[in-house]
Amino acid sequence: MTVVSGACARPQPDRTDPASGAEATTIAPAPAPSAAGQACAQFVTAALSVDAGADSGPGDARVRAANQFGVTGLAEQLGGEGRDNTWNLLATHRAHVQVTTEPVGDDPPPVRDDQTGAGVKITRVAIAGEWRQELDPLVAYCSLRRTGSEWKVSGLTLSDAAEHGAGG
């Protein structure tokens, strides 16, 4: 038996960059977050962007986020959720928190009727003038409800992230 290697192979395109002579690499773009994922990320960013120079406690940012990105009644539900282990540190420095998010690597739950879920990994940095302090990473899972043409957050679960975050 004779095997002919490459008999069905397609010609490979030239992957050399003519300007540098180096081999060009193509990087696939990251998938765009879903509309529900974007709503979760916007809510979480606003909810955790505390400003100890202006806020009376961490609950203030959560209520602002709920009023802007949440369903009716979420602000009242989160009003009592003003606990934050970093508040004393933030208040001492009169710092604000800069928040960045990225989607978790888990598959989101399927949309059922007008409800779904989404999750984000959260990185936070406390900033006051030249002082900067990285805060512990978190993971947030949002419950969302479709209201009209947009998704609104109807519930939130925050948890400590593993060293490299959830899903990755």
C-alpha positions as CSV (number, residue, x, y, z in Angstrom):
1,M,0.0,0.0,0.0
2,T,1.3,3.4,-1.0
3,V,0.2,6.5,0.8
4,V,0.6,9.8,-1.0
5,S,0.9,12.6,1.5
6,G,-0.6,15.9,0.6
7,A,-2.5,14.7,-2.4
8,C,-5.7,16.4,-1.2
9,A,-4.0,19.3,0.6
10,R,-4.9,22.8,-0.5
11,P,-2.2,25.3,-1.3
12,Q,-1.3,27.4,1.7
13,P,-1.3,31.1,1.3
14,D,1.9,33.0,1.8
15,R,1.9,34.1,5.4
16,T,5.1,36.2,5.2
17,D,4.8,39.9,5.7
18,P,6.5,41.5,2.7
19,A,7.6,44.6,4.7
20,S,9.5,42.7,7.4
21,G,10.0,39.3,6.0
22,A,8.5,37.9,9.2
23,E,5.7,35.4,9.3
24,A,2.4,37.1,9.8
25,T,0.1,35.8,12.4
26,T,-3.7,36.3,12.5
27,I,-5.4,36.6,15.8
28,A,-9.1,36.0,16.0
29,P,-11.0,38.8,17.6
30,A,-12.6,38.0,21.0
31,P,-16.3,37.3,20.7
32,A,-18.5,40.3,21.4
33,P,-20.4,40.0,24.6
34,S,-24.1,39.5,24.3
35,A,-26.5,42.4,25.0
36,A,-27.3,40.7,28.3
37,G,-23.5,40.4,29.0
38,Q,-23.0,44.1,28.2
39,A,-25.9,45.1,30.5
40,C,-24.3,43.0,33.3
41,A,-20.9,44.6,32.7
42,Q,-22.3,48.1,32.7
43,F,-24.3,47.5,35.9
44,V,-21.3,45.9,37.7
45,T,-18.9,48.7,36.7
46,A,-21.3,51.3,38.0
47,A,-22.2,49.3,41.2
48,L,-18.5,48.9,42.2
49,S,-17.2,52.3,41.1
50,V,-17.4,53.7,44.6
51,D,-16.0,57.1,45.4
52,A,-15.2,57.5,49.1
53,G,-14.8,61.2,48.7
54,A,-18.4,61.6,47.6
55,D,-20.3,58.5,48.7
56,S,-21.5,57.8,52.3
57,G,-20.8,54.1,51.8
58,P,-20.5,51.4,49.1
59,G,-24.3,51.1,48.9
60,D,-24.5,54.5,47.2
61,A,-22.8,53.3,44.0
62,R,-25.0,50.1,44.0
63,V,-28.2,52.1,44.3
64,R,-27.0,54.5,41.4
65,A,-26.3,51.4,39.3
66,A,-29.7,49.8,40.1
67,N,-31.5,53.0,39.2
68,Q,-29.7,53.2,35.9
69,F,-29.3,49.6,34.8
70,G,-31.8,47.6,37.0
71,V,-35.4,46.7,37.1
72,T,-37.8,48.6,39.2
73,G,-37.3,47.7,42.9
74,L,-33.6,46.6,42.5
75,A,-32.3,49.8,44.1
76,E,-34.4,49.1,47.3
77,Q,-33.2,45.5,47.3
78,L,-29.5,46.6,47.0
79,G,-29.8,49.5,49.4
80,G,-29.2,47.2,52.3
81,E,-26.2,45.6,50.5
82,G,-23.8,48.2,51.6
83,R,-21.1,45.9,53.0
84,D,-17.7,46.1,51.5
85,N,-14.5,44.9,53.2
86,T,-12.5,47.6,51.4
87,W,-14.6,50.6,52.5
88,N,-12.5,51.6,55.5
89,L,-9.3,51.6,53.3
90,L,-11.1,53.6,50.6
91,A,-12.5,56.1,53.2
92,T,-9.1,56.5,54.8
93,H,-7.6,57.6,51.5
94,R,-10.8,59.2,50.1
95,A,-10.2,57.0,47.1
96,H,-12.4,56.1,44.2
97,V,-12.5,52.7,42.6
98,Q,-11.7,52.1,38.9
99,V,-13.4,48.9,37.6
100,T,-12.8,46.8,34.6
101,T,-14.7,43.8,33.5
102,E,-14.5,40.9,31.1
103,P,-16.9,38.1,30.4
104,V,-16.5,34.9,32.4
105,G,-15.5,31.8,30.4
106,D,-18.7,29.9,31.4
107,D,-21.5,29.3,28.9
108,P,-24.3,31.7,29.8
109,P,-27.7,30.1,30.6
110,P,-30.2,30.0,27.8
111,V,-32.7,32.8,27.5
112,R,-36.0,31.6,29.0
113,D,-39.0,33.8,28.1
114,D,-37.7,37.2,29.1
115,Q,-35.0,36.2,31.6
116,T,-31.3,35.2,31.3
117,G,-28.1,35.4,33.2
118,A,-24.6,36.7,32.5
119,G,-21.3,36.9,34.4
120,V,-18.2,39.1,34.4
121,K,-14.8,38.9,36.0
122,I,-14.0,42.1,37.8
123,T,-10.6,43.8,38.4
124,R,-10.6,46.8,40.7
125,V,-8.0,49.5,41.6
126,A,-8.4,52.0,44.4
127,I,-7.0,55.4,43.4
128,A,-6.4,58.6,45.4
129,G,-3.9,61.0,43.8
130,E,-0.6,59.1,43.4
131,W,-1.8,56.3,45.7
132,R,-3.0,53.1,44.0
133,Q,-4.0,49.8,45.5
134,E,-5.2,46.7,43.6
135,L,-8.2,45.3,45.3
136,D,-9.2,41.6,45.4
137,P,-10.7,40.4,42.1
138,L,-14.4,39.4,42.1
139,V,-16.8,37.6,39.9
140,A,-20.3,38.8,39.4
141,Y,-23.3,36.9,38.1
142,C,-26.3,38.9,37.0
143,S,-29.9,37.8,36.6
144,L,-31.4,39.9,33.9
145,R,-34.9,40.5,32.6
146,R,-35.8,41.9,29.2
147,T,-37.8,45.1,29.5
148,G,-38.9,46.3,26.1
149,S,-35.8,46.1,23.9
150,E,-33.2,46.1,26.5
151,W,-31.9,43.9,29.4
152,K,-32.1,45.1,32.9
153,V,-30.4,43.6,36.0
154,S,-32.9,41.9,38.4
155,G,-30.4,40.3,40.8
156,L,-26.7,40.2,41.5
157,T,-24.4,37.6,43.1
158,L,-20.8,38.7,43.9
159,S,-18.1,36.2,44.9
160,D,-14.4,36.2,45.4
161,A,-12.5,35.2,42.2
162,A,-9.9,32.5,42.1
163,E,-6.4,33.7,41.5
164,H,-7.0,33.8,37.8
165,G,-10.7,34.5,37.9
166,A,-13.7,32.2,37.0
167,G,-13.8,30.4,33.8
168,G,-10.1,30.7,33.0
